[in-house]
Coordinates of C-alpha atoms in Angstrom, one line a residue:
M487 CA 177.7 121.0 163.0
H488 CA 178.5 122.5 159.6
P489 CA 176.6 125.2 157.7
S490 CA 175.1 124.2 154.4
S491 CA 173.4 126.1 151.7
A492 CA 171.2 123.1 151.0
A493 CA 170.2 122.6 154.6
V494 CA 166.5 122.0 155.2
S495 CA 166.4 124.7 157.8
G496 CA 168.3 127.0 155.5
E497 CA 166.2 126.9 152.4
L498 CA 165.2 130.5 153.1
T499 CA 165.3 133.7 151.1
K500 CA 168.9 134.8 151.0
P501 CA 169.4 137.2 154.0
P502 CA 170.2 140.9 153.3
T503 CA 173.8 141.6 152.9
A504 CA 173.7 145.1 154.4
P505 CA 176.0 145.3 157.5
L506 CA 174.1 145.4 160.7
Q507 CA 176.7 147.3 162.8
P508 CA 175.5 150.8 161.6
L509 CA 171.9 149.8 162.5
V510 CA 173.0 148.7 166.0
D511 CA 174.9 152.0 166.4
L512 CA 171.8 153.9 165.5
I513 CA 169.6 151.9 167.8
T514 CA 172.1 152.5 170.6
N515 CA 172.1 156.2 170.0
V516 CA 168.3 156.5 170.0
L517 CA 168.2 154.3 173.2
S518 CA 170.7 156.6 175.0
L519 CA 168.6 159.6 174.2
L520 CA 165.5 157.9 175.4
L521 CA 167.1 157.0 178.7
L522 CA 167.9 160.6 179.2
S523 CA 164.5 162.0 178.1
S524 CA 162.6 159.5 180.2
L525 CA 164.0 161.4 183.2
T526 CA 162.3 164.6 182.2
V527 CA 158.8 163.5 181.3
R528 CA 155.9 165.3 183.0
S529 CA 153.0 163.1 182.1
F530 CA 152.3 159.4 182.8
I531 CA 155.4 159.2 185.1
G532 CA 154.4 155.8 186.4
R533 CA 154.3 154.3 182.9
W534 CA 157.6 155.9 182.0
Q535 CA 159.2 154.3 185.1
I536 CA 158.2 150.9 183.8
L537 CA 159.4 151.8 180.3
R538 CA 162.8 153.1 181.7
S539 CA 163.4 149.8 183.4
K540 CA 162.7 148.0 180.1
L541 CA 165.0 150.3 178.3
F542 CA 167.8 149.5 180.7
T543 CA 167.2 145.8 180.1
L544 CA 167.3 146.4 176.4
N545 CA 170.5 148.3 176.6
S546 CA 172.1 145.4 178.5
S547 CA 170.8 142.9 175.9
L548 CA 172.3 145.0 173.0
S549 CA 175.7 145.1 174.8
S550 CA 175.6 141.3 175.1
L551 CA 174.6 141.0 171.5
S552 CA 177.6 143.1 170.4
E553 CA 179.9 140.9 172.4
S554 CA 178.7 137.7 170.7
P555 CA 181.4 136.8 168.1
H556 CA 179.1 136.0 165.2
W557 CA 175.9 138.0 165.9
S558 CA 176.0 139.9 162.6
Q559 CA 175.7 136.6 160.6
N560 CA 172.3 135.7 162.1
P561 CA 169.5 136.4 159.6
L562 CA 166.9 136.9 162.2
L563 CA 168.5 140.2 163.2
H564 CA 167.8 141.6 159.8
T565 CA 164.1 141.6 160.7
L566 CA 164.3 142.1 164.5
L567 CA 166.6 145.1 164.6
P568 CA 164.7 147.3 162.1
S569 CA 161.5 146.6 164.0
L570 CA 163.2 147.5 167.2
L571 CA 164.5 150.8 165.8
S572 CA 161.0 151.7 164.6
N573 CA 159.6 151.1 168.0
L574 CA 162.2 153.1 169.7
Q575 CA 161.7 156.0 167.3
R576 CA 158.0 155.9 168.0
L577 CA 158.7 155.8 171.8
S578 CA 161.1 158.9 171.4
S579 CA 158.2 160.8 169.8
L580 CA 155.9 159.9 172.7
S581 CA 158.7 161.0 175.1
D582 CA 158.8 164.4 173.5
Q583 CA 155.1 164.8 173.9
C584 CA 155.1 163.7 177.5
S585 CA 158.0 166.0 178.3
S586 CA 156.1 169.1 177.0
A587 CA 154.6 171.4 179.6
S588 CA 151.9 172.2 177.2
F589 CA 150.8 168.6 176.5
S590 CA 147.1 168.7 175.8
G591 CA 146.5 165.5 173.9
G592 CA 144.0 162.8 174.7
K593 CA 145.0 161.0 177.8
L594 CA 143.4 157.7 176.9
L595 CA 145.1 157.7 173.5
M596 CA 148.4 158.4 175.0
Q597 CA 147.9 155.7 177.6
S598 CA 147.1 153.3 174.8
D599 CA 150.1 154.3 172.7
L600 CA 152.5 153.9 175.7
D601 CA 151.0 150.5 176.5
I602 CA 151.4 149.3 172.9
A603 CA 155.0 150.6 172.8
S604 CA 155.8 148.9 176.1
S605 CA 154.3 145.6 175.0
S606 CA 156.4 145.7 171.8
L607 CA 159.5 146.5 173.8
S608 CA 158.9 143.5 176.0
T609 CA 158.6 141.3 172.8
H610 CA 161.9 142.7 171.5
I611 CA 163.6 142.1 174.8
S612 CA 162.3 138.6 174.9
D613 CA 163.4 137.8 171.4
L614 CA 166.9 139.2 172.0
D615 CA 167.1 137.2 175.2
L616 CA 166.1 134.0 173.4
L617 CA 168.7 134.6 170.8
L618 CA 171.4 135.1 173.4
R619 CA 170.4 132.1 175.5
S620 CA 170.2 129.8 172.5
G621 CA 173.9 130.0 171.8
V622 CA 173.4 130.4 168.1
L623 CA 175.1 133.8 168.1
H624 CA 178.3 132.0 169.1
Q625 CA 178.2 129.6 166.1
Q626 CA 180.5 130.6 163.2
N627 CA 178.7 131.2 159.9
A628 CA 175.4 130.4 161.6
I629 CA 173.3 131.7 158.8
V630 CA 172.3 128.1 157.9
L631 CA 172.6 125.0 159.9
S632 CA 172.4 121.6 158.2
L633 CA 169.9 119.0 159.4
P634 CA 172.0 116.7 161.7
P635 CA 172.1 113.1 160.4
P636 CA 170.8 110.3 162.6
T637 CA 174.4 109.4 163.7
S638 CA 174.9 112.9 165.2
D639 CA 175.7 113.1 168.9
K640 CA 173.3 114.6 171.3
D641 CA 175.0 118.0 171.6
D642 CA 174.8 118.6 167.8
I643 CA 171.1 117.7 167.8
A644 CA 170.5 119.9 170.8
F645 CA 172.2 122.9 169.2
F646 CA 170.3 122.5 166.0
I647 CA 167.0 122.3 167.9
R648 CA 167.8 125.5 169.9
D649 CA 168.6 127.3 166.7
L650 CA 165.5 125.9 165.0
F651 CA 163.1 127.0 167.8
T652 CA 164.8 130.4 167.9
R653 CA 164.0 130.9 164.2
L654 CA 160.5 129.6 164.9
Q655 CA 159.8 132.0 167.7
I656 CA 161.4 135.2 166.4
G657 CA 161.2 134.8 162.6
G658 CA 158.3 135.8 160.4
A659 CA 155.9 133.6 158.6
E660 CA 158.5 132.3 156.1
F661 CA 161.0 131.5 158.9
K662 CA 158.3 129.7 160.8
K663 CA 157.3 127.6 157.8
K664 CA 160.8 126.5 157.1
S665 CA 161.6 125.9 160.7
L666 CA 158.6 123.7 161.1
E667 CA 159.6 121.7 157.9
S668 CA 163.0 121.1 159.4
L669 CA 161.4 120.0 162.7
L670 CA 159.2 117.5 160.9
Q671 CA 162.1 116.1 159.0
L672 CA 164.2 115.8 162.1
L673 CA 161.3 113.9 163.9
T674 CA 160.8 111.7 160.9
D675 CA 164.5 110.9 160.3
N676 CA 165.8 110.6 163.9
E677 CA 163.9 108.6 166.4
K678 CA 165.9 109.9 169.4
S679 CA 165.2 113.5 168.5
A680 CA 161.8 113.7 170.2
R681 CA 163.3 113.4 173.7
I682 CA 165.8 116.1 172.9
I683 CA 163.2 118.4 171.5
A684 CA 161.1 117.9 174.6
K685 CA 164.1 119.0 176.7
E686 CA 165.8 121.7 174.5
G687 CA 162.9 123.0 172.4
N688 CA 160.0 125.3 173.4
V689 CA 157.2 122.8 173.0
G690 CA 154.8 125.3 174.7
Y691 CA 155.4 127.8 171.9
L692 CA 154.8 125.0 169.3
V693 CA 151.4 124.3 171.0
T694 CA 150.4 128.0 170.6
L695 CA 150.8 127.6 166.9
L696 CA 147.8 125.3 166.9
D697 CA 145.5 128.3 167.6
L698 CA 143.1 129.1 164.8
H699 CA 144.5 132.7 164.2
H700 CA 147.7 131.3 162.8
H701 CA 148.4 130.8 159.1
P702 CA 146.7 127.5 158.0
L703 CA 150.0 126.0 156.7
I704 CA 151.9 127.0 159.9
R705 CA 149.1 125.4 162.0
E706 CA 149.1 122.3 159.9
H707 CA 152.9 121.9 160.2
A708 CA 152.8 122.6 163.9
L709 CA 150.0 120.0 164.4
A710 CA 152.0 117.4 162.4
A711 CA 155.0 118.1 164.7
V712 CA 152.9 117.8 167.9
S713 CA 151.4 114.6 166.6
L714 CA 154.9 113.1 166.0
L715 CA 156.1 114.2 169.4
T716 CA 153.1 112.5 171.2
S717 CA 153.8 109.3 169.2
S718 CA 157.6 109.2 169.5
S719 CA 158.4 108.9 173.2
A720 CA 156.8 109.0 176.7
D721 CA 158.9 112.1 177.6
S722 CA 157.8 114.2 174.6
R723 CA 154.2 113.0 175.0
K724 CA 154.2 114.2 178.6
T725 CA 155.8 117.5 177.6
V726 CA 153.1 118.2 175.0
F727 CA 150.4 117.5 177.7
E728 CA 152.1 119.6 180.4
Q729 CA 152.4 122.5 177.9
G730 CA 148.7 122.5 177.4
G731 CA 148.5 120.6 174.2
L732 CA 145.3 118.6 174.9
G733 CA 142.9 121.6 174.8
P734 CA 143.9 122.8 171.3
L735 CA 144.0 119.3 170.0
L736 CA 140.4 118.7 171.1
R737 CA 139.4 122.0 169.4
L738 CA 141.0 120.9 166.1
L739 CA 139.3 117.5 166.3
E740 CA 136.0 119.3 166.7
T741 CA 136.4 122.2 164.2
G742 CA 139.5 121.5 162.0
S743 CA 139.6 120.3 158.4
P744 CA 139.7 116.6 157.7
P745 CA 143.5 116.3 157.6
L746 CA 143.8 118.3 160.8
K747 CA 141.2 116.2 162.5
T748 CA 143.2 113.0 161.6
R749 CA 146.4 114.5 163.0
A750 CA 144.7 115.7 166.2
A751 CA 143.1 112.2 166.6
I752 CA 146.5 110.5 166.5
A753 CA 147.9 112.9 169.1
I754 CA 144.9 112.6 171.4
E755 CA 145.1 108.8 171.3
A756 CA 148.8 108.9 172.2
I757 CA 148.3 111.4 175.1
T758 CA 145.4 109.4 176.6
A759 CA 147.5 106.2 176.5
D760 CA 149.1 107.4 179.8
P761 CA 146.6 106.8 182.6
A762 CA 148.1 109.8 184.4
T763 CA 146.8 112.1 181.6
A764 CA 143.7 110.2 180.4
W765 CA 141.6 111.9 183.1
A766 CA 142.2 115.3 181.6
I767 CA 139.8 114.5 178.7
S768 CA 136.9 114.9 181.1
A769 CA 138.4 118.0 182.7
Y770 CA 138.6 119.6 179.2
G771 CA 135.0 118.6 178.4
G772 CA 136.3 116.4 175.7
V773 CA 134.2 113.2 176.2
T774 CA 131.4 114.5 174.0
V775 CA 133.9 115.7 171.3
L776 CA 135.4 112.2 171.2
I777 CA 132.0 110.4 170.9
E778 CA 130.9 112.7 168.1
A779 CA 134.2 112.1 166.3
C780 CA 133.5 108.4 166.5
R781 CA 130.0 108.9 165.2
S782 CA 130.7 111.1 162.3
G783 CA 134.5 111.2 161.7
S784 CA 136.4 109.6 158.9
K785 CA 137.6 106.0 159.2
Q786 CA 141.1 107.2 160.2
V787 CA 139.6 109.5 162.8
Q788 CA 137.4 106.7 164.1
E789 CA 140.3 104.4 164.5
H790 CA 142.3 106.7 166.7
I791 CA 139.4 108.1 168.7
A792 CA 138.1 104.6 169.4
G793 CA 141.6 104.0 170.9
A794 CA 141.4 107.3 172.9
I795 CA 137.9 106.3 174.2
S796 CA 139.3 102.9 175.1
N797 CA 142.2 104.6 176.9
I798 CA 140.0 106.9 179.0
A799 CA 137.6 104.1 179.8
A800 CA 140.4 102.6 181.9
V801 CA 139.7 105.5 184.3
E802 CA 136.8 104.3 186.4
E803 CA 135.4 107.8 187.1
I804 CA 135.1 108.5 183.3
R805 CA 133.1 105.4 182.4
T806 CA 129.9 106.8 183.9
T807 CA 130.3 109.9 181.7
L808 CA 131.0 107.8 178.6
A809 CA 127.8 105.8 179.3
E810 CA 125.7 108.8 180.0
E811 CA 126.9 110.6 176.8
G812 CA 126.0 107.6 174.6
A813 CA 129.3 106.1 173.9
I814 CA 128.1 102.4 174.0
P815 CA 125.7 102.4 171.0
V816 CA 128.2 104.4 168.9
L817 CA 131.1 102.1 169.6
I818 CA 129.1 98.9 169.2
Q819 CA 128.2 100.0 165.7
L820 CA 132.0 100.4 165.1
L821 CA 132.4 96.7 166.0
I822 CA 130.4 95.9 162.9
S823 CA 131.6 98.5 160.4
G824 CA 135.1 99.3 161.6
S825 CA 138.5 98.0 160.4
S826 CA 140.3 95.2 162.3
S827 CA 142.2 97.9 164.3
V828 CA 139.0 99.7 165.1
Q829 CA 137.3 96.5 166.2
E830 CA 140.2 95.7 168.5
K831 CA 140.1 99.1 170.2
T832 CA 136.3 99.1 170.4
A833 CA 136.2 95.6 171.9
N834 CA 138.6 96.7 174.5
F835 CA 136.3 99.6 175.5
I836 CA 133.3 97.2 175.7
S837 CA 135.3 94.8 177.9
L838 CA 136.2 97.6 180.3
I839 CA 132.7 99.0 180.4
S840 CA 131.2 95.5 181.0
S841 CA 133.5 95.1 184.1
S842 CA 132.1 98.2 185.7
G843 CA 128.8 96.8 187.0
E844 CA 125.3 95.5 186.1
Y845 CA 124.1 98.9 184.9
Y846 CA 126.8 98.9 182.1
R847 CA 126.3 95.3 181.2
D848 CA 122.6 95.9 180.8
L849 CA 123.3 98.8 178.4
I850 CA 125.4 96.5 176.2
V851 CA 122.8 93.7 176.1
R852 CA 119.9 96.1 175.5
E853 CA 121.8 97.7 172.6
R854 CA 120.4 96.2 169.4
G855 CA 122.6 93.4 168.3
G856 CA 125.2 94.0 171.0
L857 CA 125.4 90.4 172.3
Q858 CA 125.3 88.8 168.9
I859 CA 128.1 91.1 167.6
L860 CA 130.4 90.1 170.4
I861 CA 129.6 86.4 169.8
H862 CA 130.2 86.9 166.0
L863 CA 133.6 88.4 166.6
V864 CA 134.7 85.6 168.9
Q865 CA 133.7 83.1 166.1
E866 CA 135.0 85.0 163.1
S867 CA 137.8 87.4 164.0
S868 CA 141.4 86.4 163.3
N869 CA 142.8 89.1 165.7
P870 CA 143.7 87.5 169.0
D871 CA 143.4 90.8 170.9
T872 CA 139.9 91.4 169.5
I873 CA 138.8 87.9 170.5
E874 CA 140.3 88.4 174.0
H875 CA 138.4 91.6 174.6
C876 CA 135.1 90.1 173.3
L877 CA 135.6 87.0 175.5
L878 CA 136.2 89.2 178.5
A879 CA 133.1 91.2 177.8
L880 CA 131.0 88.0 177.3
S881 CA 132.5 86.5 180.5
Q882 CA 131.2 89.6 182.4
I883 CA 127.8 89.8 180.9
S884 CA 127.3 86.0 181.1
A885 CA 126.5 86.7 184.8
M886 CA 123.1 87.7 183.4
E887 CA 120.8 84.7 183.2
T888 CA 119.4 85.6 179.7
V889 CA 123.0 85.9 178.3
S890 CA 124.1 82.7 180.0
R891 CA 121.3 80.8 178.3
V892 CA 122.1 82.2 174.9
L893 CA 125.8 81.3 175.2
S894 CA 125.1 77.8 176.7
S895 CA 122.8 76.9 173.9
S896 CA 125.0 78.0 171.0
T897 CA 126.8 74.9 169.8
R898 CA 128.9 76.9 167.4
F899 CA 130.1 79.2 170.3
I900 CA 130.9 76.3 172.6
I901 CA 132.9 74.6 169.8
R902 CA 134.8 77.9 169.3
L903 CA 135.6 77.9 173.0
G904 CA 137.0 74.4 172.6
E905 CA 139.2 75.5 169.7
L906 CA 140.6 78.4 171.7
I907 CA 141.3 76.1 174.6
K908 CA 143.3 73.9 172.3
H909 CA 145.0 76.4 170.0
G910 CA 144.7 79.9 171.5
N911 CA 147.4 81.8 173.4
V912 CA 147.5 81.4 177.2
I913 CA 145.2 84.4 177.8
L914 CA 142.6 83.1 175.4
Q915 CA 142.9 79.6 176.9
Q916 CA 142.3 81.0 180.4
I917 CA 139.3 83.1 179.5
S918 CA 137.8 80.3 177.3
T919 CA 138.3 77.7 180.0
S920 CA 136.8 79.9 182.7
L921 CA 133.8 80.8 180.5
L922 CA 133.3 77.1 179.6
S923 CA 133.4 76.1 183.3
N924 CA 130.8 78.7 184.2
L925 CA 128.2 77.9 181.5
T926 CA 125.5 75.3 182.0
I927 CA 125.8 73.4 178.7
S928 CA 123.9 70.4 177.4
D929 CA 125.4 66.9 177.2
G930 CA 125.3 67.3 173.4
N931 CA 127.5 70.4 173.5
K932 CA 129.8 68.7 176.1
R933 CA 130.3 65.9 173.6
A934 CA 131.0 68.4 170.9
V935 CA 134.1 69.7 172.8
A936 CA 135.3 66.3 174.2
D937 CA 138.6 66.7 172.2
C938 CA 139.7 69.7 174.4
L939 CA 139.9 67.5 177.5
S940 CA 143.5 66.7 176.9
S941 CA 144.3 70.4 176.7
L942 CA 142.4 71.0 179.9
I943 CA 144.4 68.3 181.7
R944 CA 147.6 70.0 180.4
L945 CA 146.4 73.5 181.5
M946 CA 145.9 72.1 185.0
E947 CA 149.7 72.1 185.4
S948 CA 150.1 75.7 184.4
P949 CA 150.6 77.9 187.5
K950 CA 150.3 81.1 185.4
P951 CA 148.2 83.0 184.8
A952 CA 146.6 82.9 188.2
G953 CA 143.3 81.0 188.3
L954 CA 144.0 78.9 185.1
Q955 CA 144.5 75.6 187.0
E956 CA 141.2 76.0 188.9
A957 CA 139.3 77.0 185.8
A958 CA 140.7 74.0 183.8
T959 CA 139.8 71.7 186.6
E960 CA 136.2 72.9 186.8
A961 CA 135.8 72.8 183.0
A962 CA 137.2 69.2 182.9
K963 CA 134.8 68.1 185.7
S964 CA 131.9 69.6 183.7
L965 CA 132.8 67.7 180.6
L966 CA 133.4 64.4 182.4
T967 CA 129.8 64.2 183.5
V968 CA 129.2 62.7 180.1
R969 CA 130.0 59.0 179.8
S970 CA 131.4 59.2 176.3
N971 CA 133.7 62.0 177.3
R972 CA 135.1 59.9 180.2
K973 CA 135.8 57.1 177.7
E974 CA 137.5 59.6 175.3
L975 CA 139.8 60.8 178.1
M976 CA 140.8 57.3 179.2
R977 CA 141.8 56.4 175.7
D978 CA 144.3 59.3 175.8
E979 CA 147.3 57.6 177.4
K980 CA 149.4 60.7 177.7
S981 CA 146.7 62.7 179.4
V982 CA 145.9 59.9 181.9
I983 CA 149.6 59.5 182.8
R984 CA 149.8 63.3 183.2
L985 CA 146.8 63.3 185.5
V986 CA 148.1 60.5 187.7
Q987 CA 151.5 62.2 187.9
M988 CA 149.8 65.3 189.3
L989 CA 148.6 63.1 192.2
D990 CA 152.2 62.3 193.2
P991 CA 152.9 64.2 196.5
R992 CA 156.5 64.8 195.2
N993 CA 155.3 66.5 192.1
E994 CA 155.9 70.2 192.8
R995 CA 154.4 71.4 189.5
M996 CA 151.0 70.7 191.0
N997 CA 150.9 72.1 194.5
N998 CA 147.1 72.1 194.9
K999 CA 146.5 68.3 195.0
E1000 CA 142.8 68.8 195.5
L1001 CA 142.5 69.7 191.8
P1002 CA 143.7 66.4 190.2
V1003 CA 141.8 64.5 192.9
M1004 CA 138.6 66.2 191.8
V1005 CA 139.2 65.1 188.2
V1006 CA 140.0 61.5 189.1
T1007 CA 136.8 61.4 191.2
A1008 CA 134.8 62.7 188.2
I1009 CA 136.3 59.9 186.0
L1010 CA 135.4 57.3 188.6
S1011 CA 131.9 58.6 189.0
G1012 CA 130.6 56.3 186.2
G1013 CA 131.9 53.2 188.0
S1014 CA 134.0 52.0 185.1
Y1015 CA 136.0 49.0 186.0
A1016 CA 138.4 49.6 183.2
A1017 CA 139.1 53.1 184.3
R1018 CA 139.8 51.9 187.8
T1019 CA 142.1 49.2 186.6
K1020 CA 144.0 51.7 184.4
L1021 CA 144.4 54.2 187.1
I1022 CA 145.6 51.6 189.6
G1023 CA 148.1 50.3 187.1
L1024 CA 149.6 53.7 186.8
G1025 CA 149.9 54.0 190.6
A1026 CA 147.0 56.3 191.3
D1027 CA 145.9 54.2 194.3
R1028 CA 149.2 54.7 196.1
Y1029 CA 149.2 58.4 195.5
L1030 CA 145.6 58.8 196.6
Q1031 CA 146.3 56.9 199.8
S1032 CA 149.2 59.2 200.6
L1033 CA 147.0 62.2 199.9
E1034 CA 144.3 60.8 202.1
E1035 CA 146.9 60.6 204.9
M1036 CA 147.8 64.2 204.2
E1037 CA 144.1 65.0 204.5
V1038 CA 143.8 66.5 201.1
P1039 CA 140.0 67.2 200.5
G1040 CA 138.3 64.6 198.3
A1041 CA 141.2 62.1 198.5
K1042 CA 139.3 59.7 200.8
K1043 CA 136.3 59.6 198.5
A1044 CA 138.5 59.0 195.5
V1045 CA 140.2 56.1 197.3
Q1046 CA 136.9 54.5 198.2
R1047 CA 135.7 54.8 194.5
L1048 CA 138.9 53.4 193.2
A1049 CA 138.7 50.4 195.6
A1050 CA 134.9 49.8 195.2
G1051 CA 135.1 47.9 191.9
N1052 CA 137.9 45.6 193.0
R1053 CA 135.7 44.2 195.7
L1054 CA 132.9 43.3 193.2
K1055 CA 135.0 42.1 190.2
S1056 CA 136.9 38.8 190.1
I1057 CA 140.5 38.8 188.9
F1058 CA 139.3 36.7 185.9
F1059 CA 137.0 39.5 184.7
T1060 CA 137.5 39.6 180.9
R1061 CA 134.7 41.7 179.5
P1062 CA 135.8 44.4 177.1
W1063 CA 136.3 47.9 178.4
K1064 CA 133.0 49.5 179.1
D1065 CA 132.0 52.5 181.2
H1066 CA 129.1 51.7 183.6

């Protein structure tokens, strides 16, 4: 990696040019005197034993610093070393007071001063240790490191990240701002950087910058970085969660400015996408926060929090809390007013809630307009996922008699189911087929969807998804109770041939032979001579006889119905095709 005066991470105030070696020599001299004087203190001996141990650690760190080949070129030391010298000089003054036999100062004040100095000393030791471990002091001309291009190898990116986080942790406000800007650009420009940041960077420290006491611009940049990390990879998302990121994000969602709330919402949705972390929302007391954000947040916040609520609803234990806290009426309103994306996420939540039991289904139905909104979206939405979630919800709540009657009597809804059976993706076909088979619809509505019979026959051959063949069979049987529908199907040469081929014992695409037998029996229920003749001409009689011998349920009855008309009609029967 090459230094660059135009580097993003290096657009800092030009570092001081005064040599650092004299400063280090002065620090070393004061430190040596302190180590000696700490042996002669007469007051607060226990505290000075702790301080002496820290002074030894500091002495070792300074020796390692001096041995690093390019330590004097690091700009962070121009701030860190003067601060360290000031603290040591203050500690030297305290040592003189504690060594005096005539010390008569306030004990509580001295204890406080020693504790403050000890804490500052720990911070300096930690900062020096961070610098030494990062490896940046071994980088030649490491005053400025250029942002690595996307083509950089992993080692170059890792080194840049370590340097960046060192500046972020040790530097002052200006260093922090510039480091965060570099981090944001790296995350934006390089997709693979998030995983490396999760491994090489101190994400836990980044999370601490979300606290309200930090400078607003620093907090805003830190939140943007956290939001990108949660959205970039599973590894970085997991690291943010493990480093305690969810709690601060919920606080920012609740109390932050509108831009901060939006960033926090994005991150929360990403974190809750993992079922292993979704439960933590409840542990942090965040369910109420999410619901309120959906109720009163901006459209952007609503979109992402609707997704977060949908994510946590996948955890069965949280659904009760969501219902008790009033999530259902809030999200049902979003089904009306939200964007396409909001509708999709909200519909997913409703479908999950509806699968949890009668209590939840009753809450949905009792909510003003809840049922009609779901029906409306099935009929009007162009988003397949939204339609899928709404259909799943309707399938669940159709177990309620009042809902079943509403759905069964809606001709427009039944026609929509027929359209989805014909033209929808396989998931929509399965749900629509299953719902159609379970509804008690009128003959008029059955006639309205007669044109989906050929699709139902085709779906009977589909082994996946599980249950589709059975649902298609039941739906076809239901529609075939209408005479005109039987005639419609028998006119469809391809569908009849397909159905007869399913009866063939050698046809492995249809293992459950009982299903086509049930449909053939339904066709023959009207006693149509023409239908029997057509089926026999295609070989259905031979296949059914074989299935009867195999003791397939219903095959014997189908054989009897197929043969019944031939005993009554003469071979010269010439009347036109007519279903009896």
